[in-house]
Amino acid sequence: MTSASLWVQGARPRTLGAAVAPVLVGTSAAVADADGVRWGRAALAMVVALALQVGVNYANDYSDGVRGTDKERKGPVRLTATGLAAPAAVKRAAFLAFGVAAVAGLVLSLTVDPWLLLLGVAAIAAAWLYTGGPKPYGYLGLGEVMVLVFFGFVATVGSAYVQVEYVPGAAWWGSLVVGLLACAILVANNVRDIPTDAVTGKRTLAVRVGATAARRLFVACYVGSFLAVIAIGITQPWALLGLLALPLAVAPVRTILTRSDPPSLVQVLVGTSKVEVVVAVLVSVGLCLS
């Protein structure tokens, strides 16, 4: 029997900030145009985002584990590859999480706009096909693009839309604020895994362009995120509170540019997740004050 603690570790809780951040920013971007936060809708959006993140983490664990990609990988616990949980159990956990996301998304869609069901189906498909299916796009170097799309634009814009049923301009820029940092988390993860991914045929973007270019992409994601904060601040100055998180960016950027050992790169991943949450909270506060 796999312990509850191992299941929690397998869900990779340190990555869940990437799910929380876009819901915070998207909801806050709608505050200025709404009579108040529709808390029920915000809560459902948060459940969808968190369940999708947990689901994709388990699905990644299962698919990489059965393919043998995780056999020599360093980093957070891998349930399937290490034999800590049966592959079928990990797969069920992934689909259970997707089921939770589907139910919450169905309720939200029927409350706001049935067309949102199409986005929900696309998000679940993208979560599974990242490393699952016959041609997983994570093995083709498209992981960062899809993270920006779904954990940037879809999650942020969607969270704003369910509040006011249109998309405020700040939500589009907010998508870049959080989406680019979510991309940076994946880049850090893939830079760490270049040696093992390269020999197992997982052609992530980091494998395709090489470690040096991937590290530069990581820095570019940070720069783009904070430039997006400034773009929001042009019309809603309080959003510039997000720039207070700049000092937190120093350590992850410096580490990824100077270190190659897996433990240090894990800290880059964790540090970037923290930066994303802090930036999201600060920008959200600023949007609510503007």
Tab-separated table of N, CA and C in Angstrom, residues 11-27 42-57 101 147 150-152 154-156 159 178-179 181-183 185 272-274 276-277 280:
chain	number	residue	atom	x	y	z
A	11	ALA	N	2.011	14.123	-6.017
A	11	ALA	CA	1.228	15.220	-6.591
A	11	ALA	C	2.072	16.467	-6.799
A	12	ARG	N	3.304	16.460	-6.279
A	12	ARG	CA	4.266	17.560	-6.431
A	12	ARG	C	3.682	18.893	-5.954
A	13	PRO	N	3.390	18.980	-4.669
A	13	PRO	CA	2.722	20.177	-4.149
A	13	PRO	C	3.492	21.470	-4.372
A	14	ARG	N	4.820	21.369	-4.536
A	14	ARG	CA	5.589	22.596	-4.735
A	14	ARG	C	5.347	23.226	-6.104
A	15	THR	N	4.667	22.512	-6.992
A	15	THR	CA	4.337	23.093	-8.299
A	15	THR	C	2.934	23.686	-8.340
A	16	LEU	N	2.176	23.539	-7.269
A	16	LEU	CA	0.763	23.939	-7.317
A	16	LEU	C	0.563	25.445	-7.365
A	17	GLY	N	1.606	26.193	-7.044
A	17	GLY	CA	1.506	27.641	-7.175
A	17	GLY	C	1.195	28.064	-8.601
A	18	ALA	N	1.636	27.251	-9.573
A	18	ALA	CA	1.367	27.563	-10.978
A	18	ALA	C	-0.115	27.463	-11.305
A	19	ALA	N	-0.876	26.741	-10.481
A	19	ALA	CA	-2.326	26.648	-10.667
A	19	ALA	C	-3.051	27.770	-9.923
A	20	VAL	N	-2.554	28.113	-8.760
A	20	VAL	CA	-3.197	29.144	-7.942
A	20	VAL	C	-3.018	30.530	-8.550
A	21	ALA	N	-1.813	30.822	-9.039
A	21	ALA	CA	-1.467	32.169	-9.491
A	21	ALA	C	-2.397	32.727	-10.574
A	22	PRO	N	-2.670	31.998	-11.656
A	22	PRO	CA	-3.528	32.592	-12.692
A	22	PRO	C	-4.961	32.844	-12.239
A	23	VAL	N	-5.473	32.028	-11.335
A	23	VAL	CA	-6.833	32.253	-10.843
A	23	VAL	C	-6.877	33.536	-10.011
A	24	LEU	N	-5.851	33.743	-9.187
A	24	LEU	CA	-5.780	34.974	-8.395
A	24	LEU	C	-5.733	36.203	-9.296
A	25	VAL	N	-4.830	36.177	-10.275
A	25	VAL	CA	-4.648	37.347	-11.138
A	25	VAL	C	-5.871	37.574	-12.021
A	26	GLY	N	-6.400	36.516	-12.605
A	26	GLY	CA	-7.568	36.669	-13.463
A	26	GLY	C	-8.783	37.187	-12.718
A	27	THR	N	-9.018	36.634	-11.538
A	27	THR	CA	-10.154	37.096	-10.723
A	27	THR	C	-9.980	38.556	-10.337
A	42	ALA	N	-15.168	31.913	-8.400
A	42	ALA	CA	-13.718	31.927	-8.168
A	42	ALA	C	-13.256	30.606	-7.552
A	43	ALA	N	-14.054	30.092	-6.599
A	43	ALA	CA	-13.697	28.836	-5.938
A	43	ALA	C	-13.713	27.680	-6.936
A	44	LEU	N	-14.712	27.642	-7.807
A	44	LEU	CA	-14.778	26.584	-8.809
A	44	LEU	C	-13.598	26.676	-9.778
A	45	ALA	N	-13.242	27.895	-10.171
A	45	ALA	CA	-12.087	28.068	-11.059
A	45	ALA	C	-10.813	27.570	-10.391
A	46	MET	N	-10.688	27.825	-9.092
A	46	MET	CA	-9.504	27.365	-8.356
A	46	MET	C	-9.478	25.843	-8.277
A	47	VAL	N	-10.615	25.224	-8.045
A	47	VAL	CA	-10.678	23.759	-7.999
A	47	VAL	C	-10.267	23.169	-9.342
A	48	VAL	N	-10.780	23.750	-10.424
A	48	VAL	CA	-10.421	23.265	-11.760
A	48	VAL	C	-8.918	23.347	-11.976
A	49	ALA	N	-8.328	24.508	-11.666
A	49	ALA	CA	-6.898	24.708	-11.903
A	49	ALA	C	-6.048	23.760	-11.064
A	50	LEU	N	-6.379	23.635	-9.781
A	50	LEU	CA	-5.598	22.756	-8.897
A	50	LEU	C	-5.742	21.297	-9.297
A	51	ALA	N	-6.960	20.871	-9.619
A	51	ALA	CA	-7.176	19.483	-9.998
A	51	ALA	C	-6.451	19.146	-11.304
A	52	LEU	N	-6.444	20.082	-12.244
A	52	LEU	CA	-5.710	19.855	-13.487
A	52	LEU	C	-4.211	19.737	-13.227
A	53	GLN	N	-3.683	20.588	-12.340
A	53	GLN	CA	-2.250	20.532	-12.038
A	53	GLN	C	-1.889	19.208	-11.374
A	54	VAL	N	-2.685	18.786	-10.402
A	54	VAL	CA	-2.429	17.495	-9.753
A	54	VAL	C	-2.564	16.362	-10.768
A	55	GLY	N	-3.590	16.452	-11.607
A	55	GLY	CA	-3.798	15.421	-12.613
A	55	GLY	C	-2.640	15.301	-13.584
A	56	VAL	N	-2.140	16.439	-14.064
A	56	VAL	CA	-1.026	16.384	-15.010
A	56	VAL	C	0.242	15.875	-14.331
A	57	ASN	N	0.400	16.159	-13.035
A	57	ASN	CA	1.572	15.652	-12.318
A	57	ASN	C	1.526	14.126	-12.193
A	101	ALA	N	-11.696	17.977	-11.811
A	101	ALA	CA	-11.634	19.179	-12.648
A	101	ALA	C	-12.833	19.231	-13.596
A	147	VAL	N	2.134	25.122	-21.658
A	147	VAL	CA	2.036	25.696	-20.318
A	147	VAL	C	1.625	27.159	-20.412
A	150	PHE	N	-2.180	27.167	-21.435
A	150	PHE	CA	-3.197	26.711	-20.487
A	150	PHE	C	-3.006	27.243	-19.066
A	151	PHE	N	-1.774	27.341	-18.579
A	151	PHE	CA	-1.561	27.872	-17.239
A	151	PHE	C	-1.227	29.354	-17.261
A	152	GLY	N	-1.263	29.930	-18.471
A	152	GLY	CA	-1.137	31.361	-18.627
A	152	GLY	C	-2.456	31.933	-19.097
A	154	VAL	N	-5.325	30.589	-20.774
A	154	VAL	CA	-6.631	29.974	-20.501
A	154	VAL	C	-7.032	30.149	-19.044
A	155	ALA	N	-6.114	29.854	-18.122
A	155	ALA	CA	-6.464	29.929	-16.696
A	155	ALA	C	-6.715	31.365	-16.241
A	156	THR	N	-5.896	32.303	-16.694
A	156	THR	CA	-6.042	33.691	-16.245
A	156	THR	C	-7.240	34.359	-16.896
A	159	SER	N	-10.482	32.794	-15.703
A	159	SER	CA	-10.876	33.218	-14.352
A	159	SER	C	-11.501	34.601	-14.361
A	178	VAL	N	1.959	35.506	-15.116
A	178	VAL	CA	2.024	34.194	-14.467
A	178	VAL	C	2.420	33.089	-15.435
A	179	GLY	N	1.986	33.199	-16.697
A	179	GLY	CA	2.277	32.140	-17.658
A	179	GLY	C	3.754	31.998	-17.958
A	181	LEU	N	6.233	32.766	-15.963
A	181	LEU	CA	6.902	32.173	-14.803
A	181	LEU	C	6.599	30.685	-14.701
A	182	ALA	N	5.388	30.275	-15.092
A	182	ALA	CA	5.082	28.841	-15.140
A	182	ALA	C	5.967	28.147	-16.171
A	183	CYS	N	6.202	28.828	-17.301
A	183	CYS	CA	7.130	28.289	-18.300
A	183	CYS	C	8.532	28.156	-17.721
A	185	ILE	N	9.343	27.547	-14.700
A	185	ILE	CA	9.379	26.360	-13.832
A	185	ILE	C	9.663	25.116	-14.673
A	272	THR	N	11.318	29.475	-8.209
A	272	THR	CA	10.503	30.115	-9.242
A	272	THR	C	9.020	29.967	-8.938
A	273	SER	N	8.629	28.816	-8.412
A	273	SER	CA	7.240	28.629	-8.006
A	273	SER	C	6.854	29.647	-6.934
A	274	LYS	N	7.753	29.885	-5.991
A	274	LYS	CA	7.488	30.882	-4.948
A	274	LYS	C	7.389	32.282	-5.539
A	276	GLU	N	6.454	33.082	-8.525
A	276	GLU	CA	5.185	33.204	-9.247
A	276	GLU	C	4.030	33.501	-8.298
A	277	VAL	N	3.996	32.811	-7.171
A	277	VAL	CA	2.917	33.035	-6.215
A	277	VAL	C	2.999	34.442	-5.625
A	280	ALA	N	2.010	36.999	-8.204
A	280	ALA	CA	0.564	36.928	-8.420
A	280	ALA	C	-0.203	37.596	-7.285
